[in-house]
Short mmCIF file of C-alpha atoms and ligand atoms in Angstrom, two decimals:
data_model
loop_
_atom_site.label_atom_id
_atom_site.label_comp_id
_atom_site.label_asym_id
_atom_site.label_seq_id
_atom_site.Cartn_x
_atom_site.Cartn_y
_atom_site.Cartn_z
CA MET A 1 -2.92 -4.73 -10.07
CA SER A 2 -1.82 -4.91 -13.70
CA ASP A 3 -0.17 -1.96 -15.44
CA LYS A 4 -3.02 -1.71 -17.90
CA SER A 5 -5.75 0.74 -16.96
CA ILE A 6 -9.08 -1.02 -16.45
CA PHE A 7 -12.24 0.99 -15.99
CA ARG A 8 -15.78 -0.28 -15.41
CA PHE A 9 -19.25 1.03 -15.79
CA ALA A 10 -21.46 -0.79 -13.23
CA PRO A 11 -25.15 0.02 -13.44
CA SER A 12 -27.90 -1.91 -11.71
CA PRO A 13 -30.52 -3.13 -14.20
CA ASN A 14 -33.50 -2.14 -12.02
CA GLY A 15 -34.87 0.61 -14.23
CA ALA A 16 -34.21 2.53 -17.42
CA LEU A 17 -30.83 3.93 -18.34
CA HIS A 18 -31.02 7.73 -17.83
CA LEU A 19 -28.89 10.72 -18.68
CA GLY A 20 -26.92 10.35 -15.40
CA HIS A 21 -25.87 6.84 -16.35
CA ALA A 22 -25.02 7.90 -19.86
CA TYR A 23 -22.79 10.60 -18.48
CA SER A 24 -21.00 8.15 -16.18
CA ALA A 25 -20.56 5.60 -18.97
CA LEU A 26 -19.25 8.34 -21.28
CA LEU A 27 -16.69 9.47 -18.71
CA ASN A 28 -15.53 5.91 -18.18
CA ARG A 29 -15.20 5.36 -21.91
CA ARG A 30 -13.26 8.63 -22.44
CA MET A 31 -10.91 8.06 -19.54
CA ALA A 32 -10.27 4.49 -20.62
CA ASP A 33 -9.45 5.69 -24.18
CA LYS A 34 -7.20 8.41 -22.84
CA ALA A 35 -5.28 5.86 -20.77
CA HIS A 36 -5.21 3.38 -23.68
CA GLY A 37 -7.07 1.09 -21.32
CA THR A 38 -10.14 -1.04 -21.25
CA MET A 39 -13.69 -0.35 -20.15
CA LEU A 40 -15.71 -3.24 -18.79
CA LEU A 41 -19.43 -3.45 -18.21
CA ARG A 42 -20.70 -4.99 -14.97
CA LEU A 43 -24.35 -5.50 -14.24
CA GLU A 44 -24.95 -5.17 -10.50
CA ASP A 45 -28.00 -7.34 -10.28
CA ILE A 46 -27.76 -9.03 -6.87
CA ASP A 47 -31.22 -7.71 -5.96
CA THR A 48 -33.04 -10.21 -8.13
CA THR A 49 -36.42 -8.86 -6.99
CA ARG A 50 -35.79 -5.43 -8.54
CA CYS A 51 -33.47 -6.26 -11.43
CA SER A 52 -34.77 -7.93 -14.54
CA ALA A 53 -33.58 -9.38 -17.83
CA ALA A 54 -35.85 -6.90 -19.64
CA TYR A 55 -34.21 -3.85 -17.96
CA GLU A 56 -30.79 -5.40 -18.64
CA MET A 57 -31.53 -5.90 -22.38
CA GLN A 58 -32.84 -2.34 -22.60
CA MET A 59 -29.70 -0.92 -20.89
CA LEU A 60 -27.43 -2.76 -23.29
CA GLN A 61 -29.42 -1.59 -26.29
CA ASP A 62 -29.41 2.01 -25.05
CA LEU A 63 -25.59 1.91 -24.55
CA HIS A 64 -25.13 0.43 -28.05
CA TRP A 65 -27.35 3.16 -29.47
CA LEU A 66 -25.29 5.85 -27.73
CA GLY A 67 -22.19 4.29 -29.26
CA ILE A 68 -20.59 3.57 -25.90
CA GLU A 69 -18.66 0.36 -26.29
CA TRP A 70 -17.17 -1.96 -23.70
CA SER A 71 -14.92 -5.00 -23.67
CA GLU A 72 -16.61 -8.37 -23.34
CA PRO A 73 -17.55 -10.35 -21.35
CA VAL A 74 -20.21 -8.51 -19.34
CA ARG A 75 -20.07 -9.60 -15.72
CA ARG A 76 -23.42 -10.26 -14.15
CA GLN A 77 -23.15 -10.31 -10.34
CA SER A 78 -26.07 -12.74 -10.03
CA ALA A 79 -23.91 -15.37 -11.73
CA HIS A 80 -21.10 -15.07 -9.17
CA PHE A 81 -22.67 -15.56 -5.78
CA ASP A 82 -19.94 -18.16 -4.94
CA ASP A 83 -17.21 -15.49 -5.23
CA TYR A 84 -19.02 -13.31 -2.73
CA ARG A 85 -19.71 -16.24 -0.42
CA GLN A 86 -16.00 -16.96 -0.26
CA ALA A 87 -15.24 -13.41 0.78
CA LEU A 88 -18.03 -13.57 3.33
CA ASP A 89 -16.65 -16.83 4.72
CA ARG A 90 -13.29 -15.16 5.14
CA LEU A 91 -14.77 -12.33 7.10
CA GLN A 92 -16.76 -14.82 9.12
CA ALA A 93 -13.58 -16.77 9.91
CA MET A 94 -12.07 -13.48 11.18
CA GLN A 95 -15.13 -13.22 13.50
CA LEU A 96 -16.10 -9.88 12.06
CA LEU A 97 -19.69 -10.75 11.24
CA TYR A 98 -22.71 -11.25 13.45
CA PRO A 99 -26.30 -12.24 12.75
CA ALA A 100 -28.49 -9.19 13.21
CA PHE A 101 -32.19 -9.73 13.93
CA MET A 102 -33.70 -6.28 14.26
CA THR A 103 -36.07 -5.30 11.50
CA ARG A 104 -36.16 -1.75 10.08
CA GLY A 105 -39.24 -1.11 12.27
CA ASP A 106 -37.36 -2.36 15.39
CA ILE A 107 -34.40 -0.08 14.57
CA ARG A 108 -36.68 2.91 14.08
CA LYS A 109 -38.41 2.27 17.41
CA PHE A 110 -35.13 1.71 19.27
CA VAL A 111 -33.63 4.92 17.86
CA ALA A 112 -36.77 6.98 18.38
CA GLU A 113 -36.81 5.95 22.06
CA ARG A 114 -33.14 7.01 22.49
CA GLU A 115 -33.63 10.25 20.57
CA GLY A 116 -36.78 10.92 22.60
CA ALA A 117 -34.60 10.72 25.72
CA GLY A 118 -32.28 13.31 24.27
CA ILE A 119 -29.54 10.90 23.11
CA GLN A 120 -28.00 11.87 19.82
CA TRP A 121 -27.98 8.67 17.73
CA PRO A 122 -25.34 8.38 14.95
CA ARG A 123 -26.53 8.33 11.38
CA ASP A 124 -24.74 7.24 8.20
CA PRO A 125 -24.00 9.55 5.27
CA ASP A 126 -27.33 8.56 3.71
CA GLY A 127 -29.14 9.60 6.88
CA ALA A 128 -30.00 6.11 8.12
CA PRO A 129 -29.46 5.47 11.85
CA HIS A 130 -26.58 3.20 12.78
CA TYR A 131 -27.58 -0.34 13.70
CA PRO A 132 -27.84 -0.68 17.50
CA GLY A 133 -25.80 -3.90 17.39
CA GLU A 134 -26.97 -5.44 20.70
CA GLU A 135 -26.34 -8.92 19.18
CA ARG A 136 -22.61 -8.17 18.99
CA GLN A 137 -22.30 -9.41 22.54
CA PHE A 138 -24.31 -12.62 22.06
CA SER A 139 -22.56 -15.87 22.68
CA THR A 140 -22.23 -18.49 19.92
CA GLY A 141 -24.93 -20.53 21.61
CA GLN A 142 -27.36 -17.58 21.72
CA ARG A 143 -26.67 -16.88 18.04
CA GLN A 144 -27.20 -20.48 17.09
CA ASP A 145 -30.49 -20.64 19.01
CA LEU A 146 -31.79 -17.51 17.33
CA ILE A 147 -30.75 -18.68 13.92
CA GLY A 148 -32.29 -22.08 14.58
CA SER A 149 -35.58 -20.45 15.60
CA GLY A 150 -36.03 -19.32 12.00
CA LYS A 151 -36.16 -15.62 12.91
CA PRO A 152 -34.97 -13.62 9.81
CA PHE A 153 -31.60 -12.05 10.11
CA ALA A 154 -28.83 -10.34 8.08
CA TRP A 155 -25.03 -10.64 8.48
CA ARG A 156 -23.62 -7.36 9.69
CA LEU A 157 -20.02 -6.23 9.92
CA ASP A 158 -18.81 -5.33 13.42
CA VAL A 159 -17.23 -2.14 12.10
CA ASP A 160 -15.26 -1.22 15.22
CA LYS A 161 -13.66 -4.65 15.40
CA ALA A 162 -13.06 -4.57 11.64
CA CYS A 163 -11.28 -1.17 11.88
CA ASP A 164 -9.05 -2.60 14.65
CA MET A 165 -8.05 -5.50 12.42
CA ALA A 166 -7.55 -3.50 9.23
CA GLU A 167 -4.67 -1.23 8.25
CA ASN A 168 -5.11 2.00 10.12
CA PRO A 169 -5.39 4.68 8.93
CA LEU A 170 -6.72 3.86 5.46
CA PHE A 171 -6.55 6.27 2.53
CA TRP A 172 -7.54 6.47 -1.10
CA GLU A 173 -6.42 8.55 -4.03
CA GLU A 174 -9.30 10.73 -5.25
CA LEU A 175 -8.71 12.02 -8.76
CA GLY A 176 -12.17 13.55 -9.04
CA ARG A 177 -14.11 15.29 -6.31
CA GLY A 178 -16.43 14.36 -3.46
CA PRO A 179 -19.71 16.25 -2.81
CA MET A 180 -17.84 18.91 -0.84
CA GLY A 181 -15.02 19.16 -3.30
CA GLN A 182 -12.81 16.64 -1.52
CA THR A 183 -9.88 15.59 -3.69
CA GLY A 184 -6.36 14.16 -3.41
CA ARG A 185 -5.40 11.78 -0.56
CA ILE A 186 -8.55 11.09 1.35
CA LYS A 187 -8.68 9.39 4.75
CA ALA A 188 -11.26 6.63 4.88
CA GLU A 189 -13.72 6.77 7.76
CA PRO A 190 -15.57 3.45 7.63
CA SER A 191 -17.13 3.85 11.05
CA ILE A 192 -19.40 6.60 9.65
CA TRP A 193 -21.46 3.72 8.25
CA GLY A 194 -21.93 1.79 11.48
CA ASP A 195 -22.44 -1.99 11.24
CA VAL A 196 -23.42 -2.36 7.57
CA ILE A 197 -25.25 -5.41 6.13
CA LEU A 198 -22.83 -7.61 4.16
CA ALA A 199 -25.24 -10.44 3.36
CA ARG A 200 -28.81 -11.46 3.84
CA MET A 201 -30.35 -14.80 4.55
CA ASP A 202 -31.26 -15.40 0.95
CA VAL A 203 -28.52 -13.35 -0.78
CA PRO A 204 -24.93 -14.07 0.27
CA THR A 205 -23.73 -10.57 -0.46
CA SER A 206 -24.51 -6.83 -0.47
CA TYR A 207 -23.51 -3.88 -2.65
CA HIS A 208 -20.43 -3.13 -0.54
CA LEU A 209 -19.08 -6.68 -0.57
CA SER A 210 -19.72 -7.55 -4.20
CA VAL A 211 -18.33 -4.30 -5.51
CA VAL A 212 -14.96 -4.76 -3.82
CA VAL A 213 -14.75 -8.44 -4.74
CA ASP A 214 -15.56 -7.73 -8.40
CA ASP A 215 -13.25 -4.75 -8.70
CA ALA A 216 -10.40 -6.99 -7.56
CA LEU A 217 -11.42 -10.03 -9.63
CA GLN A 218 -11.69 -7.88 -12.73
CA SER A 219 -8.39 -6.09 -11.93
CA VAL A 220 -10.12 -2.72 -12.06
CA SER A 221 -7.55 0.07 -11.70
CA ASP A 222 -9.80 3.08 -11.95
CA ILE A 223 -13.30 3.56 -10.57
CA VAL A 224 -15.29 6.38 -12.14
CA ARG A 225 -18.68 6.92 -10.60
CA GLY A 226 -21.07 9.54 -9.23
CA HIS A 227 -20.16 11.43 -6.09
CA ASP A 228 -23.22 9.93 -4.34
CA LEU A 229 -20.87 6.96 -3.79
CA PHE A 230 -17.96 9.03 -2.49
CA HIS A 231 -18.57 8.12 1.16
CA ALA A 232 -19.16 4.46 0.31
CA THR A 233 -15.47 4.36 -0.65
CA SER A 234 -14.61 4.47 3.06
CA MET A 235 -16.37 1.15 3.54
CA HIS A 236 -14.82 -0.24 0.33
CA ARG A 237 -11.34 0.62 1.56
CA LEU A 238 -11.98 -1.17 4.82
CA LEU A 239 -13.22 -4.36 3.05
CA GLN A 240 -10.28 -4.19 0.60
CA SER A 241 -7.87 -4.06 3.51
CA LEU A 242 -9.55 -6.94 5.42
CA LEU A 243 -9.70 -9.11 2.31
CA GLU A 244 -6.17 -8.14 1.15
CA LEU A 245 -7.43 -6.74 -2.15
CA PRO A 246 -5.71 -4.04 -4.17
CA THR A 247 -6.77 -0.41 -3.97
CA PRO A 248 -7.99 1.13 -7.22
CA ARG A 249 -7.85 4.86 -7.95
CA TYR A 250 -11.16 6.67 -7.52
CA HIS A 251 -12.65 9.41 -9.62
CA HIS A 252 -16.06 10.61 -8.35
CA HIS A 253 -17.90 12.86 -10.74
CA ARG A 254 -20.68 15.37 -10.53
CA LEU A 255 -24.28 14.26 -10.66
CA LEU A 256 -26.80 15.50 -13.15
CA GLN A 257 -30.06 17.03 -11.93
CA ASP A 258 -33.50 17.17 -13.46
CA GLY A 259 -35.19 20.47 -14.23
CA PHE A 260 -36.39 20.67 -10.60
CA GLY A 261 -32.93 20.38 -9.11
CA ARG A 262 -33.33 16.73 -8.09
CA LYS A 263 -30.84 13.95 -8.71
CA LEU A 264 -31.93 11.90 -11.74
CA SER A 265 -33.58 8.63 -10.96
CA LYS A 266 -34.53 5.59 -12.87
CA SER A 267 -38.22 6.25 -12.33
CA ASP A 268 -37.86 9.66 -14.00
CA GLY A 269 -39.09 8.67 -17.51
CA ASP A 270 -38.31 12.09 -19.08
CA THR A 271 -34.60 11.64 -18.76
CA SER A 272 -34.50 8.01 -19.83
CA ILE A 273 -32.43 7.46 -22.90
CA ARG A 274 -35.29 5.50 -24.43
CA GLN A 275 -37.67 8.42 -23.97
CA LEU A 276 -35.19 10.96 -25.40
CA ARG A 277 -34.65 8.68 -28.40
CA ALA A 278 -38.38 8.38 -28.88
CA ARG A 279 -38.65 12.17 -28.94
CA GLY A 280 -36.38 12.12 -31.96
CA LEU A 281 -33.02 13.13 -30.37
CA SER A 282 -29.88 11.68 -32.00
CA ALA A 283 -27.30 9.80 -29.91
CA ASP A 284 -24.92 12.76 -30.26
CA ALA A 285 -27.60 15.13 -29.10
CA VAL A 286 -28.21 12.96 -25.96
CA LEU A 287 -24.53 12.85 -25.16
CA ALA A 288 -24.26 16.61 -25.62
CA LEU A 289 -27.27 16.98 -23.30
CA CYS A 290 -25.56 14.99 -20.56
CA GLU A 291 -22.55 17.24 -20.72
CA SER A 292 -24.55 20.42 -20.66
CA SER A 293 -27.13 19.36 -17.99
CA GLN A 294 -27.43 21.04 -14.64
CA THR A 295 -25.19 19.49 -12.06
CA ILE A 296 -24.68 19.18 -8.34
N1 LIG B 301 -24.33 -0.23 -9.16
C1 LIG B 301 -24.15 1.04 -8.58
C2 LIG B 301 -25.27 1.99 -9.09
O1 LIG B 301 -25.89 1.72 -10.06
C3 LIG B 301 -22.81 1.66 -8.96
C4 LIG B 301 -21.74 0.95 -8.21
C5 LIG B 301 -20.34 1.54 -8.38
O2 LIG B 301 -20.07 2.16 -9.40
O3 LIG B 301 -19.54 1.32 -7.50
O4 LIG B 301 -25.43 3.00 -8.47
#
């Protein structure tokens, strides 16, 4: 990692920029200025079905209007699938990936049956059940037959095997706070996620994989983002260790809520920057609003 502090604001252009984004972008900008560093803008648009050029253009315009500046060039993840494929190939060569064929419906049914029989099934920090992972044991021949049959699948990480091959234990430096106030030296617990998807048939990557590859390729030293991604850091540390990538510092910040105590979302038009601007608020008033908004 270089000595220069490099921050990044990394929204997904799949909706309007809202107050929560503006707050995150503002914190990145301020911290970068304080460290005499740089702030980059990365558009996390691997989900080409939900992200669009129109949303992207609107986000850039909204940021400009707010007066939040970044250093060029903007990195668009959709233009770098080869970088993610290389990382995926490396994990594949380490035999840490397996093709997983269960659909969401299959998983739900499988877990409901177990839970119905009184078995407590593990869930990830977002509440989703861990992948059953029966294919982990399949032979190469079985895997090839299934792939050859055209049945849809995703590449999942065998998290237990991955933890055995990575540095152990893994830590990160938390300069902000997690949802329960966690701060300081935090021990990563990647297995809380179960066997996550790292790539799909049509997209050679996932959020977890592309974010660690990009943070390394862009020499990011400081990650400032909402505390809804605090637990994801455990998975990121595991992938960084396996791929021999540097470990940035992390600073998770509070999340803004709407007037009903809910986390702000892109579908919530009232807190979109565009909407606030249309109501006649100045950029300074919008920035002041993010800082004074209710938080969790
Ligand atoms: N693209 C993610 C989001 O919009 C943020 C990723 C990150 O900061 O690590 O929630």
